[in-house]
Short mmCIF file of C-alpha atoms in Angstrom, two decimals:
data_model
loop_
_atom_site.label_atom_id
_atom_site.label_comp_id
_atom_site.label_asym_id
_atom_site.label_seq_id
_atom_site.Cartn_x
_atom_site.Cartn_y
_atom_site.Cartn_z
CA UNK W 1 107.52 149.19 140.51
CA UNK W 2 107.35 147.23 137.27
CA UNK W 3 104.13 147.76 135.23
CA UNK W 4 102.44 144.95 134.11
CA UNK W 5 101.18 144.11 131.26
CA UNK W 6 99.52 141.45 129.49
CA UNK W 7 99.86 139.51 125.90
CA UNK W 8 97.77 137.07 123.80
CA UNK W 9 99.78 134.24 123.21
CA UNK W 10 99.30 131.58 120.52
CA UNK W 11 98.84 127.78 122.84
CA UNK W 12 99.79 125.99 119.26
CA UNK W 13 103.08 128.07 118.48
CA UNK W 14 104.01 130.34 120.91
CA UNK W 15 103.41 133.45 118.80
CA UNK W 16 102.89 136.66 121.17
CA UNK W 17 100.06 139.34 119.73
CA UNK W 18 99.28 142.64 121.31
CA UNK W 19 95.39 141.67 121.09
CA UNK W 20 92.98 139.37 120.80
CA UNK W 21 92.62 137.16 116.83
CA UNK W 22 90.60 134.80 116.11
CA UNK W 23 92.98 133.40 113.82
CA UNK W 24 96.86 133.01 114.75
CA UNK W 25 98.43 134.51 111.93
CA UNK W 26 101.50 132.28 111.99
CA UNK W 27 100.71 128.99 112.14
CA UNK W 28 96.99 129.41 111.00
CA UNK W 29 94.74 127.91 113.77
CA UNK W 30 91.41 129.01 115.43
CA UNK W 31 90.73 130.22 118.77
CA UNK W 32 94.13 129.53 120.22
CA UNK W 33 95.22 133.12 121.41
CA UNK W 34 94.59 133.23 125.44
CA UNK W 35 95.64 136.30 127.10
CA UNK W 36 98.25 135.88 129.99
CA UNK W 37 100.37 138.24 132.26
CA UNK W 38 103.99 139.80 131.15
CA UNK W 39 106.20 141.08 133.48
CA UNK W 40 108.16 143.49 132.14
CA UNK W 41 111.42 144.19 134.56
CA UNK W 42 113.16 147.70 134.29
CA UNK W 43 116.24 147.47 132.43
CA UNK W 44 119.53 147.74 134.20
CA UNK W 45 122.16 150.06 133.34
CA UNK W 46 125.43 148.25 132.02
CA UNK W 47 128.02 148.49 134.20
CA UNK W 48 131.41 146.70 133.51
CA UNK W 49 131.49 144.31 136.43
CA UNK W 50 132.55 140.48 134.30
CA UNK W 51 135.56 139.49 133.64
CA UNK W 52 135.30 137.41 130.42
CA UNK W 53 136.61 139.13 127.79
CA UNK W 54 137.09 138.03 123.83
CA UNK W 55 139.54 135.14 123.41
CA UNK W 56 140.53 133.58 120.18
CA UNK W 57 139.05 130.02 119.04
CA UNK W 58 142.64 128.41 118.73
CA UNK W 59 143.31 129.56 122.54
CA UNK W 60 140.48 127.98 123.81
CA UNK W 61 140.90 124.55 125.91
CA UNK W 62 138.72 121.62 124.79
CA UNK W 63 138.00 119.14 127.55
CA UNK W 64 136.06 115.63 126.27
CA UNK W 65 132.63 115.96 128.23
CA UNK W 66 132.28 113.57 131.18
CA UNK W 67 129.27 110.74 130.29
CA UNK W 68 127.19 108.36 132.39
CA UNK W 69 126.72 105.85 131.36
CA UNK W 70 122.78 104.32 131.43
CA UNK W 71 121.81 100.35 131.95
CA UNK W 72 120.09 101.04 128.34
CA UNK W 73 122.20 100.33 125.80
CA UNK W 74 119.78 101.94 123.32
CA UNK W 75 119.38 104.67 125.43
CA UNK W 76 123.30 105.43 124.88
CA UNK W 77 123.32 104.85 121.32
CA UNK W 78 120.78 107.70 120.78
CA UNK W 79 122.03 109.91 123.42
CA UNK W 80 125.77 109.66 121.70
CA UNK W 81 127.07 107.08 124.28
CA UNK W 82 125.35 108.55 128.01
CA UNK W 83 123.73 111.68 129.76
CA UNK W 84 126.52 114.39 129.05
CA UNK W 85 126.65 116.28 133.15
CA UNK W 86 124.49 120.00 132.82
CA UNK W 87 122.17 118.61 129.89
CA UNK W 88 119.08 118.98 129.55
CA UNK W 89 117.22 116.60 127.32
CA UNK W 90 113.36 116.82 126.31
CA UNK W 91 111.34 113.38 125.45
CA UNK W 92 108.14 113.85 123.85
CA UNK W 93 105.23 111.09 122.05
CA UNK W 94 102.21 109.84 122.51
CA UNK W 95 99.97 109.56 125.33
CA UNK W 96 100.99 105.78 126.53
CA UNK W 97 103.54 105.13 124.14
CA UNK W 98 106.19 104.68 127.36
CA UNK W 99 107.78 107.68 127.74
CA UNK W 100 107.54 107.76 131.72
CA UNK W 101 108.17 104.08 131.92
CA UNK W 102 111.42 104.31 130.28
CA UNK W 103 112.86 106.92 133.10
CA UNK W 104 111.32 105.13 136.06
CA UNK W 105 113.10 102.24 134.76
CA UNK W 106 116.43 104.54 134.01
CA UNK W 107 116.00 105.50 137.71
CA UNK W 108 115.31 102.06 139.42
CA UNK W 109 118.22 100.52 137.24
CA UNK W 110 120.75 103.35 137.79
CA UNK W 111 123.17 103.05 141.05
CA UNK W 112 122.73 106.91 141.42
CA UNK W 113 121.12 109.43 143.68
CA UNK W 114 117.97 110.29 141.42
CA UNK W 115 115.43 112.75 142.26
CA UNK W 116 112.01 111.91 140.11
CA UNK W 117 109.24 114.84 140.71
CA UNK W 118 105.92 114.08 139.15
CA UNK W 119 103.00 116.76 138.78
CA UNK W 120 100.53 113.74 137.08
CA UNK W 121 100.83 110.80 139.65
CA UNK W 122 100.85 110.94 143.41
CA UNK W 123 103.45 108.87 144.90
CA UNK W 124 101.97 105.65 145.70
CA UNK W 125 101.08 105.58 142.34
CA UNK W 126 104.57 105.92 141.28
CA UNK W 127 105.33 102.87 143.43
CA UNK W 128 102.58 100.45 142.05
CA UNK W 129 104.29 101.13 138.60
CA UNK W 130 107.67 100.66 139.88
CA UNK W 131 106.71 97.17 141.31
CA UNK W 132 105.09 96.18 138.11
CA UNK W 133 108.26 97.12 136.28
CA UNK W 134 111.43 95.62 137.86
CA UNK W 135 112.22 93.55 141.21
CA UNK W 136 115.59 96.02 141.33
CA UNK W 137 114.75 98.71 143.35
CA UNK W 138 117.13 101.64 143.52
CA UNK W 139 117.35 102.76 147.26
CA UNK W 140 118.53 106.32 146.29
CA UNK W 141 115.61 106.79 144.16
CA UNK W 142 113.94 109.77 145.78
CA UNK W 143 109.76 110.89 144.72
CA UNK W 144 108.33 114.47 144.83
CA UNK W 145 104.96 115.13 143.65
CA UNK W 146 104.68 119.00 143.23
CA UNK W 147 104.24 121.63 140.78
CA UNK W 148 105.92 124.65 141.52
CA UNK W 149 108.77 124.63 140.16
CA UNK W 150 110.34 127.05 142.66
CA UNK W 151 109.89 124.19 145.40
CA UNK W 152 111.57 121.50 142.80
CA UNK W 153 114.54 123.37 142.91
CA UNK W 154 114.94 124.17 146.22
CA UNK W 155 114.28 120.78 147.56
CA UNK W 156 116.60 119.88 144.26
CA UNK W 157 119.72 122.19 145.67
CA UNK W 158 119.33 120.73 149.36
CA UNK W 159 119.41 116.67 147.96
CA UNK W 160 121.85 117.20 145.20
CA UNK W 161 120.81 114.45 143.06
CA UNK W 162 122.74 113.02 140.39
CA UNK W 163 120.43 113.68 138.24
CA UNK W 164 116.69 115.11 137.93
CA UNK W 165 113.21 113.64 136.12
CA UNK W 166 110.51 116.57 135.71
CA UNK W 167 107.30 114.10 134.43
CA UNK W 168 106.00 116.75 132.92
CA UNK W 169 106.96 119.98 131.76
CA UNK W 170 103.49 121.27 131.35
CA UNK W 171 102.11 120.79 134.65
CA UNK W 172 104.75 123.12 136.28
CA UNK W 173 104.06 126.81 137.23
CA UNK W 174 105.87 129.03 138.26
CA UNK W 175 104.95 132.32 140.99
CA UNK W 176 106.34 134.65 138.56
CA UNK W 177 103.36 134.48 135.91
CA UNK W 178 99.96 134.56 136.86
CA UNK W 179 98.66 132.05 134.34
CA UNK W 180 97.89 128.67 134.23
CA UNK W 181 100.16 126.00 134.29
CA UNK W 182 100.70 124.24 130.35
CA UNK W 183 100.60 128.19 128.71
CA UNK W 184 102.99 129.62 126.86
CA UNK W 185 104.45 131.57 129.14
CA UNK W 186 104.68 129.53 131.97
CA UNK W 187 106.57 126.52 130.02
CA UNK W 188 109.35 129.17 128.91
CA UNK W 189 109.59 130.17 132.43
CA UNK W 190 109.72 126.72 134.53
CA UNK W 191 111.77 126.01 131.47
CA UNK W 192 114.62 129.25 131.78
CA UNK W 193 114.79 128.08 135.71
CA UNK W 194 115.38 124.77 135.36
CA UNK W 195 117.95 125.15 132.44
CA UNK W 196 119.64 127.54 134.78
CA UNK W 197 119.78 125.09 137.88
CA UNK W 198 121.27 122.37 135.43
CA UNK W 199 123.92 124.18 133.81
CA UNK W 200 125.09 125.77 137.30
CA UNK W 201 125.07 122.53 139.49
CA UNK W 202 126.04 120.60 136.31
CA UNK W 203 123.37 118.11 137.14
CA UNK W 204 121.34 116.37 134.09
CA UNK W 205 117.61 116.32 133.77
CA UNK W 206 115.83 114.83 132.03
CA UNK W 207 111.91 116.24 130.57
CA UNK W 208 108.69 114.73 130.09
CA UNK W 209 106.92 116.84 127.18
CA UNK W 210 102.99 116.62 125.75
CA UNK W 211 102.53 117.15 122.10
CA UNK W 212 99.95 118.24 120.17
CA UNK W 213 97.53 116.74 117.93
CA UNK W 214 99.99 117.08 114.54
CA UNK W 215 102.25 115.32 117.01
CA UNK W 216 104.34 118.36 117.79
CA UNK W 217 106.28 118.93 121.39
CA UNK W 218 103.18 121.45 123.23
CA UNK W 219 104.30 124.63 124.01
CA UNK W 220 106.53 127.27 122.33
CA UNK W 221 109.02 125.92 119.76
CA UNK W 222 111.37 127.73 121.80
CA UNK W 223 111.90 124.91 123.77
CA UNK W 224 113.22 122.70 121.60
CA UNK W 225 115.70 125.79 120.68
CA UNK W 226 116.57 125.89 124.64
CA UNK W 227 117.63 122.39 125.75
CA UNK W 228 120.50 120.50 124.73
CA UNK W 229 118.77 117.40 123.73
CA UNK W 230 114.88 116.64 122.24
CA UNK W 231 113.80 112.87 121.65
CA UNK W 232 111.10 111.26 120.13
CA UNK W 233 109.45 108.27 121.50
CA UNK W 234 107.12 106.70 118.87
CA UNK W 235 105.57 103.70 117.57
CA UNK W 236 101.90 102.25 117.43
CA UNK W 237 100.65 101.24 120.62
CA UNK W 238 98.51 98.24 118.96
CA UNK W 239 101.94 96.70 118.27
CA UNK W 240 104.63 96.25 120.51
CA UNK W 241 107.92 98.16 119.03
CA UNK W 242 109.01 101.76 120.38
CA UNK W 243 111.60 104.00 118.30
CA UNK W 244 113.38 106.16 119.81
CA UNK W 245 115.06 109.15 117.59
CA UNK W 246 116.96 112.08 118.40
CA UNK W 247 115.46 114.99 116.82
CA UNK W 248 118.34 117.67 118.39
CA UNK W 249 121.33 116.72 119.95
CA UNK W 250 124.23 118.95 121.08
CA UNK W 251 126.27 116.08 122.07
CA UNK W 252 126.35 113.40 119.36
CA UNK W 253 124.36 112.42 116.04
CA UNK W 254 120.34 112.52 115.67
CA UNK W 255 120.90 109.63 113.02
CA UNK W 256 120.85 106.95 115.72
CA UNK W 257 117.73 105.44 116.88
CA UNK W 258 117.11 102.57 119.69
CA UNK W 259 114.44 100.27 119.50
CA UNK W 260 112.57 98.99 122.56
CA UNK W 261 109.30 96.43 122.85
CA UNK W 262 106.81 96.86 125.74
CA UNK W 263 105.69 94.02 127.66
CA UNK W 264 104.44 93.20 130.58
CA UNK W 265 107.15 94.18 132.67
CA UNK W 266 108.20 97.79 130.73
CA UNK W 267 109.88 98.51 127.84
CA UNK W 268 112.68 95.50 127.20
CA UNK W 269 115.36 96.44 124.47
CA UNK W 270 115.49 94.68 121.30
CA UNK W 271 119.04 94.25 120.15
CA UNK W 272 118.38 92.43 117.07
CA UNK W 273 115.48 93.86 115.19
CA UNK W 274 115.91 91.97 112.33
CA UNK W 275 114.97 88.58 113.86
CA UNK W 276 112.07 89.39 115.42
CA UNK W 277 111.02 91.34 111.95
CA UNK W 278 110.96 88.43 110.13
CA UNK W 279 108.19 85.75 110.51
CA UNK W 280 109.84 82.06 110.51
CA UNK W 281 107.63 80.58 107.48
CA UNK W 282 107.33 77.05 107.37
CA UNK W 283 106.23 77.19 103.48
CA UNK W 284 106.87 79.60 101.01
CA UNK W 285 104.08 81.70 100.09
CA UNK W 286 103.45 84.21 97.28
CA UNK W 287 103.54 87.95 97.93
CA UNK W 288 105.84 88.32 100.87
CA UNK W 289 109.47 89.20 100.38
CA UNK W 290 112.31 90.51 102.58
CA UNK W 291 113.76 94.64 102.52
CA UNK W 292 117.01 96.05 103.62
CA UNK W 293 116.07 99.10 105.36
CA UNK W 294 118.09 102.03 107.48
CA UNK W 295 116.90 103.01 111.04
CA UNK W 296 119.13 106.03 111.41
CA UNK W 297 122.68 104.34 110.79
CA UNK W 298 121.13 101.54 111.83
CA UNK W 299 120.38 98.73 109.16
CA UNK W 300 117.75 96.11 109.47
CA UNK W 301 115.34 93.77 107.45
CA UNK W 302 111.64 93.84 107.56
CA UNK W 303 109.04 92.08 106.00
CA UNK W 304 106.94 93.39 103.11
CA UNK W 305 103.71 91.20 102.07
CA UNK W 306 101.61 92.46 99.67
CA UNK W 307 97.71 91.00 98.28
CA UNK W 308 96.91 91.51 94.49
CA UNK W 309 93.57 90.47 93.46
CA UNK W 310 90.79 91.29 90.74
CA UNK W 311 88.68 94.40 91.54
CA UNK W 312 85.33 93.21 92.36
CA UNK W 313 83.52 96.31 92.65
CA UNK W 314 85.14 98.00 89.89
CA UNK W 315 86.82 100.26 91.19
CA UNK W 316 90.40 99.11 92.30
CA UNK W 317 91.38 99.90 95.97
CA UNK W 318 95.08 100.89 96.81
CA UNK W 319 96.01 100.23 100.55
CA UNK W 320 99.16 100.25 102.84
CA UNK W 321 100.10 99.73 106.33
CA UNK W 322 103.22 101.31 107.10
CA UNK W 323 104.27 102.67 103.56
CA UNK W 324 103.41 105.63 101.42
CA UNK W 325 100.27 105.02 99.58
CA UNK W 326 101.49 107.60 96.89
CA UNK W 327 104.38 106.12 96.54
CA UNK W 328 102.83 102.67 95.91
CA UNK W 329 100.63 104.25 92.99
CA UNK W 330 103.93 105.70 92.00
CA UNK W 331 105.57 102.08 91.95
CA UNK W 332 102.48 100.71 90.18
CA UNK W 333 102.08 103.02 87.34
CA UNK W 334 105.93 102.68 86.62
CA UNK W 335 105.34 98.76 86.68
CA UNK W 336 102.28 99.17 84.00
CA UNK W 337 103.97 101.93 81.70
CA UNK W 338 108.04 100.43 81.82
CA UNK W 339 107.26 96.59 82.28
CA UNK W 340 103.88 96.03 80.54
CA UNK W 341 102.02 94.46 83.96
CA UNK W 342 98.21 94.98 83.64
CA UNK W 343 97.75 96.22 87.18
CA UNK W 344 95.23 98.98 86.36
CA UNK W 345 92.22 96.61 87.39
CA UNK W 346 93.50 95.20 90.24
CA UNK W 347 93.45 95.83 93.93
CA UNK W 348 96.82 96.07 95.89
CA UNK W 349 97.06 95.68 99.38
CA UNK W 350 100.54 96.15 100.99
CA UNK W 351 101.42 95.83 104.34
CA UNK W 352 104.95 96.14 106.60
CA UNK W 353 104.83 93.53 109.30
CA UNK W 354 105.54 93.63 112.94
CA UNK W 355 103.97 97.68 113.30
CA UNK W 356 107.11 99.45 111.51
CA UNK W 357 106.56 102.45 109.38
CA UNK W 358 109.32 103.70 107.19
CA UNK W 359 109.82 105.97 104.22
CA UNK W 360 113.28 104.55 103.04
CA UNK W 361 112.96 104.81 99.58
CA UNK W 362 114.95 101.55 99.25
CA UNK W 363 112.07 99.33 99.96
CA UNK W 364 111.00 100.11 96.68
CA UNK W 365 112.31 96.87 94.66
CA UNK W 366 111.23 94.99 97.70
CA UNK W 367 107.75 96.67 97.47
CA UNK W 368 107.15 95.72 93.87
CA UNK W 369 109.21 92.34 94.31
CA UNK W 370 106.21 91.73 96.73
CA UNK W 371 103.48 93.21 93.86
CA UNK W 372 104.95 90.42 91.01
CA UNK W 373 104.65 87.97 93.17
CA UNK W 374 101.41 87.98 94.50
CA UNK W 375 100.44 89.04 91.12
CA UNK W 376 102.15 85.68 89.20
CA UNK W 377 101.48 84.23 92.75
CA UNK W 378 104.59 82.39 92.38
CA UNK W 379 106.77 82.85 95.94
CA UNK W 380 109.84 84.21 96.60
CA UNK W 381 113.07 82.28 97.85
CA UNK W 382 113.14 82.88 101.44
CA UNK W 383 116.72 83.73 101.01
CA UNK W 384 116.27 86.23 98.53
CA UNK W 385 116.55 90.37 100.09
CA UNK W 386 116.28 93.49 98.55
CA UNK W 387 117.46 96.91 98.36
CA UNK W 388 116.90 99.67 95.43
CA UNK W 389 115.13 102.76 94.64
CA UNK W 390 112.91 102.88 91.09
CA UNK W 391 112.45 105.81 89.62
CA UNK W 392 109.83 106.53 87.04
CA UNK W 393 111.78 105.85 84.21
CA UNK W 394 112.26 102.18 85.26
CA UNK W 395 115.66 102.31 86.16
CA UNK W 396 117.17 100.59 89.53
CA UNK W 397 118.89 103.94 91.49
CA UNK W 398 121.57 103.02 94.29
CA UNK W 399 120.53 103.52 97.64
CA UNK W 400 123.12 104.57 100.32
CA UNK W 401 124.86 102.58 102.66
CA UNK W 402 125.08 99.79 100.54
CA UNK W 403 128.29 97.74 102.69
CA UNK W 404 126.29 98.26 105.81
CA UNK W 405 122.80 96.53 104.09
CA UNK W 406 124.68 93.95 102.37
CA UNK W 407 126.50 92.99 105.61
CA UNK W 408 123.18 92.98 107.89
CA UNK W 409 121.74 90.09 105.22
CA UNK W 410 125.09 88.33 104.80
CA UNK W 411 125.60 88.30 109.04
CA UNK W 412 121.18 86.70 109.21
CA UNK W 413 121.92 84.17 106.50
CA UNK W 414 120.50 85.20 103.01
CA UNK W 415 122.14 83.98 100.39
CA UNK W 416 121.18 86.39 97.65
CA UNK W 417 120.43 90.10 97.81
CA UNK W 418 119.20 92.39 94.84
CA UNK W 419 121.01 95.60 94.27
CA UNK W 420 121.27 98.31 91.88
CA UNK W 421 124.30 97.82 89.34
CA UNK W 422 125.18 101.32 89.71
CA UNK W 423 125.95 101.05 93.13
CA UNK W 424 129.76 101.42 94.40
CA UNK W 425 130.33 97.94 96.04
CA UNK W 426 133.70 97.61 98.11
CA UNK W 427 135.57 95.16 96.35
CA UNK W 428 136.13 92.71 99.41
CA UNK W 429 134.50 89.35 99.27
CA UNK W 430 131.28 89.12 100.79
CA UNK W 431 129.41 85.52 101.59
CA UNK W 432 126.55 86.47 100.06
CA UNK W 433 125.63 86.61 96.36
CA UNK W 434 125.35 89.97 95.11
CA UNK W 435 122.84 90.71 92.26
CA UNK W 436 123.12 93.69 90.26
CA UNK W 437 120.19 94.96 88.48
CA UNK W 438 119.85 97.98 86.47
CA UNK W 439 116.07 98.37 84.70
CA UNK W 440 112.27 97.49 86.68
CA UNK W 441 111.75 95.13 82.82
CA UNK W 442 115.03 92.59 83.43
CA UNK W 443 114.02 92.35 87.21
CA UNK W 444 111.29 89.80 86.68
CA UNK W 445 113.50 87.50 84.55
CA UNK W 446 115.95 87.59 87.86
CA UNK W 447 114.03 87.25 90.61
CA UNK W 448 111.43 84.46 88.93
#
């Protein structure tokens, strides 16, 4: 018989102690160690029974991995162009952010045999959502509402899906530990079987994960180590946009992102951001001005609108929505000390429109083209766009990617676009007016 034992395991990181802390050592939270059952199996003599044996690299056969291809066309971009057969990819956010609406809508849009198993919503709940969300209904699209994941599979291996959606990961449990479903333990074990049933059947699935409150996939980090694939769904649910990034992938780049807006009827894929960014005006008005940003690979214009007014209380107040507040101080103080603008006194209020939130440090000419102008409160031509880092000497630094921003504002109709002169610009001729500027003091006799 196998003695049993049992461990105090660490519900934030997944760090195994011998006995009980108040304190995990590793990743430095409070009462977080619960004690759960180990099963430690005898070990097995080694007998030589396989037949692989050690083959050199150049000998070995490469065969391009089989895709399916997904009615998302965002979906593909991030997943490196479809659902590679045997992977297993992990989505994680926010409580209501859209994560199971996005794979009830993969599997009432996909023409394949799906197999959907939810431990959170009972079937006819499942249902009421899926009439909300589409009028398609996909007649191979099979429900199971259980936990144990030892009954998923089995009733997995006798349908033979096409491929599998486990909403969530944390309410399985498996037989083999005697702990509660969501613990360490059992989310490495549910996890090991399922990982197991996909590579030998070769079927995807596809995993619904919780994260914590520092917005972390729950459960060991392990997990993320285990499957092929980990996504992040995230965005602010006061606003309508959804990102979704690739944190891991096995199969393609994690610089890709898709971008998806929830209405009424689910999530609907935006395939122009940049439109829908920025706000038609009908009149010019001081303080707003356009960016050239990077989403992954991705490039797309926002909207930056910033408010500078006298401090009436004395004490100026710095705020941002969707930018680095440090950074804006940073941008400030090199305005005051490089370019002479008494800002010291004044409050700044900076916003990024439509929800996004970005840390591309070429917004930063856009930021304080934004911060002159609502400071001279003199507007910007709406076919003016930026693109540049500052750095706190004052200078203009290149940003990367430079053909790919230009081409975004040249393809939506600007006609002139602000750039650092020490960027590397491909000598072709582009239909937009380049301007190439090299110190934060000659930028406000160009853009006014």
């Amino acid at each position: 018989m196998a003695k049993v034992k049992t461990a105090y395991f660490c519900q934030n990181c997944g760090t195994q102690y011998p006995q009980w802390l108040g304190q995990c050592k590793n990743c430095g939270e409070w009462n977080t160690l619960v004690e759960e059952i180990v099963e430690k199996t005898p070990v097995k003599s080694f007998t030589d029974r396989s037949k692989k044996h050690i083959i050199n690299i150049i000998e070995v056969e490469t065969n391009e991995e089989p895709r399916i291809k997904t009615p998302s066309e965002e979906l593909n971009r991030v997943l490196g162009g479809g659902i590679v057969l045997g992977s297993v990819t992990l989505i994680g956010g926010e409580p209501g952010i859209g994560k199971s609406t996005l794979l009830l809508q993969l599997a009432l849009k996909m023409k394949k045999k799906i197999l959907y198993v939810s431990g959170e919503e009972s079937a006819s709940q499942i249902k009421m959502r899926a009439d909300r969300l589409t009028e398609l209904q996909n007649p191979h699209c099979y429900l199971f509402t259980e936990t144990s994941v030892e009954k998923i599979l089995h009733e997995a291996k006798k349908l033979k899906p096409d491929f599998v959606i486990i909403d969530s990961i944390q309410t399985l449990q498996s037989q083999l530990i005697e702990s509660s479903p969501g613990t360490v333990s059992q989310i490495r074990e549910c996890s090991n079987e399922i990982i197991k049933y996909a590579k030998e059947s070769n079927t995807p699935v596809f995993l619904v994960g919780h994260i914590t409150k520092d917005g972390q996939i729950a459960g060991p980090k392990v997990l993320e180590h285990m499957v092929d694939v980990v996504l992040n769904f995230d965005g602010d649910r006061n606003h309508l946009f959804r990102l979704l990034r690739a944190n891991k992938n096995r199969f393609g780049s994690t610089s890709e992102i898709g971008i998806y807006e929830m209405v009424s009827q689910g999530l609907k894929e935006i395939k122009n951001p940049s439109e829908i960014l920025i706000t038609k005006k009908f009149e010019e008005l001081s303080g707003n001005s356009v960016a050239v940003t990077l989403e992954g690979n991705r490039p797309m214009l926002i909207e930056i609108q910033a408010l500078v007014s006298t401090a009436v209380y004395g004490t100026p107040q710095r705020s941002c929505t969707g930018f680095d507040s440090k950074r804006l101080n940073m941008l400030l103080a090199v305005l005051e000390k490089r370019a002479g603008f008494q800002l010291g006194a004044k409050d700044v209020f900076l916003n990024i429109t439509g929800g996004i939130k970005t840390d591309d440090p070429a917004l930063d000419l856009a930021v304080v083209a934004s911060v002159l102008s609502s400071n001279e409160d003199i507007a910007i031509s709406e076919h003016f766009c930026f693109a540049g880092e500052i750095g706190l000497s004052g200078e203009i630094r290149p940003v990367s990617q430079i053909e790919q921003r230009i081409s975004e504002a040249e393809k939506l109709g600007y006609e002139k676009i602000f750039v650092s002169n020490l960027n590397k610009i491909p000598k072709k001729k582009f239909g937009i007016t380049i301007v190439e500027v090299s110190k934060i003091e000659y930028f406000h006799e160009y853009l006014f």
